């Protein structure tokens, strides 16, 4: 919520800059769905997805695009009764792609639709205010869509009859789709490379703070607090880097590394062990499990940055720095 408020403020003051590049829509939607998966599961919502198989390319900021759709899905989940379906539909229309998020929730009164995308607008106007929220997510989504040259609109048959949010974005020209997508280690012409990063650590404070730092410099980050959760996330998220605590619940870091090495989605993921143990035997175990680097706690952000920047560092399991 604080991040959303800050983003709205930055956009209003013209200080939010998009890191645009050629991006593919499917991974962006997967990231958005992953972000709200826990909330939807807790409310027993079924997410019905109608998405064409063919790739759809956009000129955009992948992180911000995912933020748009996660905010819309979060909004749909929050204002829909438990156990009800939510639909995510994608279709090409001429030179645009149209993404619809449809719910069967509390709906919108006709007089509220014109103002629904204003900051602090309230969807639930009942005296009980059973659906809390500050009305920031939709405002941020609208501003981010417009920064991408698109449009967003809301429709509803009325109160209690559900809502539909429609995002329209320009599709990148077909010939541009032939351009190679940047891979880990490529310099990238628009500045520092950005990566998909998995952090697996049962120390919630460490994982959360490190994730915030990485996201602040443009990386996409997912956090897991046990080994089994890390495997589930990795199969969908396909991280380029994974920083794994060794003393994880349910599945220790060594077994997790071996598992990731054997998964097609993570076979090429660069694995970094994060542990409180720094003896040579510990490093040897890390190498045997498939780790490239070995960080000894407490781990500082510059150590992680050094690995991500590809500084000429040994891959023998020794700690950087």
Short mmCIF file of C-alpha atoms in Angstrom, two decimals:
data_model
loop_
_atom_site.label_atom_id
_atom_site.label_comp_id
_atom_site.label_asym_id
_atom_site.label_seq_id
_atom_site.Cartn_x
_atom_site.Cartn_y
_atom_site.Cartn_z
CA UNK A 1 0.00 0.00 0.00
CA UNK A 2 2.82 2.41 0.88
CA UNK A 3 4.59 1.53 -2.39
CA UNK A 4 1.39 2.22 -4.35
CA UNK A 5 0.94 5.58 -2.62
CA UNK A 6 4.53 6.55 -3.43
CA UNK A 7 4.09 5.47 -7.05
CA UNK A 8 0.94 7.55 -7.47
CA UNK A 9 2.81 10.51 -6.01
CA UNK A 10 5.78 10.00 -8.33
CA UNK A 11 3.53 9.79 -11.38
CA UNK A 12 1.65 12.93 -10.33
CA UNK A 13 4.94 14.81 -10.00
CA UNK A 14 6.29 13.34 -13.23
CA UNK A 15 9.11 11.54 -11.44
CA UNK A 16 8.26 7.93 -12.29
CA UNK A 17 10.24 6.69 -15.28
CA UNK A 18 9.40 3.46 -17.08
CA UNK A 19 12.22 1.09 -18.05
CA UNK A 20 10.73 0.14 -21.40
CA UNK A 21 11.94 -2.71 -23.57
CA UNK A 22 10.45 -5.44 -25.75
CA UNK A 23 8.48 -7.69 -23.40
CA UNK A 24 6.15 -10.64 -23.85
CA UNK A 25 2.72 -10.49 -22.24
CA UNK A 26 2.40 -14.11 -21.03
CA UNK A 27 5.20 -13.98 -18.40
CA UNK A 28 3.87 -10.63 -17.20
CA UNK A 29 0.42 -12.09 -16.61
CA UNK A 30 1.97 -15.12 -14.86
CA UNK A 31 3.82 -12.77 -12.51
CA UNK A 32 0.61 -10.87 -11.77
CA UNK A 33 -1.28 -14.09 -11.05
CA UNK A 34 1.54 -15.34 -8.80
CA UNK A 35 1.36 -12.11 -6.80
CA UNK A 36 -2.32 -12.60 -5.92
CA UNK A 37 -2.34 -16.40 -5.80
CA UNK A 38 -2.16 -16.59 -1.99
CA UNK A 39 -5.00 -14.12 -1.54
CA UNK A 40 -7.20 -15.91 -4.08
CA UNK A 41 -6.51 -19.28 -2.50
CA UNK A 42 -7.41 -17.96 0.95
CA UNK A 43 -10.78 -16.82 -0.43
CA UNK A 44 -11.29 -20.00 -2.47
CA UNK A 45 -11.62 -18.06 -5.74
CA UNK A 46 -11.24 -19.92 -9.01
CA UNK A 47 -9.25 -17.95 -11.56
CA UNK A 48 -10.45 -18.81 -15.07
CA UNK A 49 -7.92 -17.78 -17.70
CA UNK A 50 -8.70 -17.39 -21.40
CA UNK A 51 -5.36 -16.46 -22.95
CA UNK A 52 -4.24 -17.24 -26.51
CA UNK A 53 -1.13 -19.37 -26.93
CA UNK A 54 0.65 -17.15 -29.42
CA UNK A 55 3.15 -14.66 -27.96
CA UNK A 56 2.09 -11.02 -27.73
CA UNK A 57 4.86 -8.43 -27.57
CA UNK A 58 4.63 -5.00 -26.00
CA UNK A 59 6.94 -2.03 -25.64
CA UNK A 60 6.78 -1.66 -21.90
CA UNK A 61 8.13 -1.99 -18.39
CA UNK A 62 7.52 -5.61 -17.37
CA UNK A 63 7.51 -4.85 -13.65
CA UNK A 64 5.00 -2.02 -13.99
CA UNK A 65 2.78 -3.97 -16.38
CA UNK A 66 2.61 -6.84 -13.91
CA UNK A 67 1.73 -4.30 -11.23
CA UNK A 68 -1.25 -3.14 -13.30
CA UNK A 69 -2.74 -6.61 -13.60
CA UNK A 70 -1.94 -7.70 -10.05
CA UNK A 71 -3.77 -4.61 -8.78
CA UNK A 72 -6.80 -5.41 -10.95
CA UNK A 73 -6.83 -9.06 -9.87
CA UNK A 74 -6.36 -8.07 -6.23
CA UNK A 75 -9.28 -5.65 -6.55
CA UNK A 76 -11.49 -8.37 -8.08
CA UNK A 77 -10.59 -10.87 -5.35
CA UNK A 78 -11.16 -8.39 -2.55
CA UNK A 79 -14.62 -7.32 -3.69
CA UNK A 80 -15.92 -10.76 -4.66
CA UNK A 81 -17.54 -13.18 -2.22
CA UNK A 82 -15.45 -16.20 -1.26
CA UNK A 83 -15.68 -19.16 -3.60
CA UNK A 84 -16.77 -17.15 -6.65
CA UNK A 85 -14.91 -17.27 -10.00
CA UNK A 86 -12.81 -14.47 -11.47
CA UNK A 87 -11.95 -14.35 -15.17
CA UNK A 88 -8.78 -13.11 -16.86
CA UNK A 89 -9.29 -12.85 -20.62
CA UNK A 90 -6.90 -11.75 -23.36
CA UNK A 91 -7.66 -11.04 -27.03
CA UNK A 92 -6.01 -9.31 -29.97
CA UNK A 93 -8.03 -6.51 -31.56
CA UNK A 94 -6.31 -4.98 -34.59
CA UNK A 95 -3.08 -3.36 -33.35
CA UNK A 96 -4.02 -3.67 -29.67
CA UNK A 97 -4.26 -6.36 -27.06
CA UNK A 98 -7.28 -6.22 -24.75
CA UNK A 99 -7.07 -7.70 -21.27
CA UNK A 100 -10.26 -8.12 -19.24
CA UNK A 101 -10.60 -8.86 -15.52
CA UNK A 102 -14.18 -9.89 -14.79
CA UNK A 103 -15.67 -10.64 -11.38
CA UNK A 104 -19.10 -11.36 -9.88
CA UNK A 105 -18.53 -9.15 -6.85
CA UNK A 106 -20.21 -6.13 -5.29
CA UNK A 107 -20.34 -4.26 -8.60
CA UNK A 108 -20.40 -0.53 -9.22
CA UNK A 109 -23.18 2.01 -9.09
CA UNK A 110 -23.46 3.97 -12.34
CA UNK A 111 -22.57 7.26 -10.66
CA UNK A 112 -19.34 5.86 -9.20
CA UNK A 113 -17.83 4.60 -12.48
CA UNK A 114 -16.57 8.01 -13.71
CA UNK A 115 -14.59 8.52 -10.49
CA UNK A 116 -13.49 4.95 -9.74
CA UNK A 117 -9.94 5.52 -11.00
CA UNK A 118 -9.37 8.60 -8.85
CA UNK A 119 -7.05 8.20 -5.86
CA UNK A 120 -8.92 7.38 -2.63
CA UNK A 121 -12.21 6.68 -4.38
CA UNK A 122 -14.21 4.08 -2.45
CA UNK A 123 -15.90 1.17 -4.22
CA UNK A 124 -17.82 0.10 -1.11
CA UNK A 125 -20.02 2.98 0.03
CA UNK A 126 -22.11 1.01 2.48
CA UNK A 127 -22.23 2.19 6.08
CA UNK A 128 -20.71 -1.08 7.24
CA UNK A 129 -17.76 -0.63 4.80
CA UNK A 130 -17.17 -4.38 4.88
CA UNK A 131 -14.69 -4.17 2.00
CA UNK A 132 -11.79 -2.03 3.19
CA UNK A 133 -9.27 -0.20 1.05
CA UNK A 134 -7.89 3.25 0.39
CA UNK A 135 -8.71 3.32 -3.31
CA UNK A 136 -5.12 3.55 -4.49
CA UNK A 137 -4.70 0.39 -6.59
CA UNK A 138 -7.08 1.37 -9.41
CA UNK A 139 -5.69 4.90 -9.55
CA UNK A 140 -2.18 3.54 -9.93
CA UNK A 141 -3.28 1.01 -12.54
CA UNK A 142 -4.87 3.76 -14.66
CA UNK A 143 -1.79 5.96 -14.53
CA UNK A 144 0.55 3.10 -15.41
CA UNK A 145 -1.66 2.02 -18.32
CA UNK A 146 -1.63 5.56 -19.68
CA UNK A 147 2.16 5.76 -19.36
CA UNK A 148 2.23 2.71 -21.66
CA UNK A 149 0.08 4.47 -24.25
CA UNK A 150 -3.00 2.45 -23.37
CA UNK A 151 -6.41 2.94 -21.81
CA UNK A 152 -8.45 1.37 -19.03
CA UNK A 153 -12.17 1.43 -18.38
CA UNK A 154 -14.64 -0.07 -15.94
CA UNK A 155 -18.11 -1.51 -16.58
CA UNK A 156 -20.77 -2.91 -14.27
CA UNK A 157 -24.48 -3.78 -14.65
CA UNK A 158 -24.99 -2.32 -11.18
CA UNK A 159 -24.49 -2.86 -7.46
CA UNK A 160 -24.22 -6.54 -6.58
CA UNK A 161 -23.81 -7.61 -10.21
CA UNK A 162 -20.07 -7.74 -10.64
CA UNK A 163 -17.56 -5.60 -12.52
CA UNK A 164 -15.37 -5.75 -15.61
CA UNK A 165 -12.11 -3.86 -16.03
CA UNK A 166 -10.75 -3.58 -19.56
CA UNK A 167 -7.14 -2.67 -20.36
CA UNK A 168 -6.16 -1.87 -23.93
CA UNK A 169 -2.47 -1.71 -24.84
CA UNK A 170 -0.71 -1.20 -28.18
CA UNK A 171 1.03 -4.31 -29.50
CA UNK A 172 4.57 -4.00 -30.76
CA UNK A 173 4.99 -4.29 -34.52
CA UNK A 174 5.51 -7.81 -35.83
CA UNK A 175 8.97 -7.13 -37.25
CA UNK A 176 10.18 -5.92 -33.86
CA UNK A 177 9.26 -9.29 -32.37
CA UNK A 178 12.18 -10.82 -34.25
CA UNK A 179 14.61 -8.93 -32.03
CA UNK A 180 16.34 -11.25 -29.59
CA UNK A 181 15.19 -11.05 -26.00
CA UNK A 182 17.92 -10.09 -23.57
CA UNK A 183 19.28 -12.98 -21.54
CA UNK A 184 21.18 -13.03 -18.21
CA UNK A 185 24.60 -11.50 -18.56
CA UNK A 186 23.75 -9.30 -21.57
CA UNK A 187 24.67 -5.69 -21.04
CA UNK A 188 21.42 -4.21 -22.34
CA UNK A 189 21.40 -0.87 -24.07
CA UNK A 190 19.06 0.81 -21.59
CA UNK A 191 21.38 0.49 -18.58
CA UNK A 192 21.82 -2.19 -15.96
CA UNK A 193 20.25 -5.57 -16.67
CA UNK A 194 17.16 -6.59 -14.71
CA UNK A 195 16.60 -10.15 -13.60
CA UNK A 196 14.02 -12.52 -12.16
CA UNK A 197 15.31 -13.39 -8.70
CA UNK A 198 14.11 -15.97 -6.19
CA UNK A 199 14.93 -15.47 -2.51
CA UNK A 200 14.36 -18.49 -0.27
CA UNK A 201 14.94 -17.82 3.43
CA UNK A 202 12.93 -18.54 6.56
CA UNK A 203 14.19 -15.28 8.08
CA UNK A 204 11.21 -13.16 7.04
CA UNK A 205 12.82 -9.83 7.89
CA UNK A 206 15.97 -10.56 5.87
CA UNK A 207 14.05 -11.88 2.86
CA UNK A 208 11.55 -9.01 2.86
CA UNK A 209 14.14 -6.25 3.20
CA UNK A 210 16.43 -7.79 0.57
CA UNK A 211 13.49 -8.21 -1.82
CA UNK A 212 12.56 -4.53 -1.40
CA UNK A 213 16.13 -3.45 -2.18
CA UNK A 214 16.26 -5.62 -5.31
CA UNK A 215 12.86 -4.41 -6.50
CA UNK A 216 13.93 -0.81 -5.94
CA UNK A 217 16.66 -1.21 -8.56
CA UNK A 218 14.31 -2.82 -11.07
CA UNK A 219 14.52 -6.58 -10.54
CA UNK A 220 11.52 -8.92 -10.36
CA UNK A 221 11.62 -10.79 -7.06
CA UNK A 222 9.72 -13.67 -5.51
CA UNK A 223 10.18 -14.76 -1.90
CA UNK A 224 9.72 -18.20 -0.36
CA UNK A 225 10.10 -19.13 3.30
CA UNK A 226 10.53 -22.89 2.92
CA UNK A 227 12.00 -25.25 0.36
CA UNK A 228 8.73 -26.67 -0.91
CA UNK A 229 7.29 -23.21 -1.54
CA UNK A 230 10.49 -22.26 -3.38
CA UNK A 231 10.07 -25.17 -5.80
CA UNK A 232 6.45 -24.24 -6.50
CA UNK A 233 7.33 -20.61 -7.21
CA UNK A 234 10.42 -21.47 -9.28
CA UNK A 235 8.53 -23.72 -11.69
CA UNK A 236 6.28 -20.83 -12.72
CA UNK A 237 8.58 -17.83 -12.15
CA UNK A 238 11.64 -19.37 -13.86
CA UNK A 239 14.19 -17.28 -11.93
CA UNK A 240 17.50 -16.34 -13.50
CA UNK A 241 19.13 -16.15 -10.06
CA UNK A 242 18.17 -17.97 -6.85
CA UNK A 243 19.61 -17.09 -3.44
CA UNK A 244 18.84 -20.07 -1.21
CA UNK A 245 19.22 -20.36 2.54
CA UNK A 246 20.63 -23.76 3.50
CA UNK A 247 18.67 -24.21 6.74
CA UNK A 248 15.20 -24.09 5.18
CA UNK A 249 12.12 -25.87 6.60
CA UNK A 250 10.54 -28.81 4.69
CA UNK A 251 13.46 -29.06 2.25
CA UNK A 252 16.99 -27.91 3.03
CA UNK A 253 18.94 -25.71 0.64
CA UNK A 254 21.12 -28.51 -0.70
CA UNK A 255 18.14 -30.66 -1.67
CA UNK A 256 16.37 -27.59 -3.03
CA UNK A 257 19.36 -26.80 -5.26
CA UNK A 258 19.43 -30.36 -6.62
CA UNK A 259 15.70 -30.20 -7.28
CA UNK A 260 16.00 -26.90 -9.17
CA UNK A 261 18.89 -28.26 -11.24
CA UNK A 262 16.64 -31.13 -12.35
CA UNK A 263 13.67 -28.97 -13.32
CA UNK A 264 13.56 -27.84 -16.97
CA UNK A 265 12.37 -24.38 -15.90
CA UNK A 266 15.38 -23.81 -13.62
CA UNK A 267 18.12 -25.95 -15.12
CA UNK A 268 20.08 -22.83 -16.06
CA UNK A 269 19.26 -20.77 -12.98
CA UNK A 270 22.35 -19.46 -11.22
CA UNK A 271 22.24 -20.77 -7.64
CA UNK A 272 23.80 -18.96 -4.69
CA UNK A 273 23.99 -20.56 -1.25
CA UNK A 274 23.20 -18.29 1.69
CA UNK A 275 24.21 -19.81 5.01
CA UNK A 276 25.67 -19.19 8.44
CA UNK A 277 28.32 -21.86 7.81
CA UNK A 278 31.55 -20.96 6.05
CA UNK A 279 33.96 -23.84 6.51
CA UNK A 280 35.56 -25.52 3.50
CA UNK A 281 33.39 -28.61 4.04
CA UNK A 282 30.27 -26.41 3.82
CA UNK A 283 31.52 -24.90 0.59
CA UNK A 284 32.24 -28.34 -0.81
CA UNK A 285 28.68 -29.48 -0.02
CA UNK A 286 27.37 -26.38 -1.77
CA UNK A 287 29.41 -27.10 -4.90
CA UNK A 288 28.24 -30.70 -4.98
CA UNK A 289 24.62 -29.57 -4.71
CA UNK A 290 24.99 -27.28 -7.73
CA UNK A 291 25.62 -23.88 -6.16
CA UNK A 292 27.90 -21.47 -8.03
CA UNK A 293 28.54 -19.11 -5.12
CA UNK A 294 28.57 -19.37 -1.34
CA UNK A 295 27.56 -16.38 0.80
CA UNK A 296 28.09 -16.45 4.55
CA UNK A 297 25.58 -14.61 6.72
CA UNK A 298 25.17 -11.80 7.49
CA UNK A 299 24.83 -11.04 3.78
CA UNK A 300 25.07 -7.42 2.61
CA UNK A 301 23.29 -6.02 -0.42
CA UNK A 302 26.56 -5.12 -2.22
CA UNK A 303 27.53 -8.82 -2.16
CA UNK A 304 24.34 -9.69 -4.02
CA UNK A 305 24.81 -6.78 -6.43
CA UNK A 306 28.33 -7.99 -7.20
CA UNK A 307 27.01 -11.39 -8.27
CA UNK A 308 24.21 -9.90 -10.35
CA UNK A 309 26.59 -7.55 -12.13
CA UNK A 310 28.71 -10.52 -13.20
CA UNK A 311 31.89 -9.16 -11.68
CA UNK A 312 34.81 -11.50 -12.39
CA UNK A 313 34.30 -13.71 -9.40
CA UNK A 314 35.25 -17.34 -8.82
CA UNK A 315 32.55 -19.98 -9.35
CA UNK A 316 34.21 -22.44 -7.03
CA UNK A 317 31.88 -21.75 -4.14
CA UNK A 318 33.99 -19.10 -2.45
CA UNK A 319 32.28 -16.05 -1.02
CA UNK A 320 32.49 -12.85 -3.09
CA UNK A 321 34.20 -9.82 -1.63
#
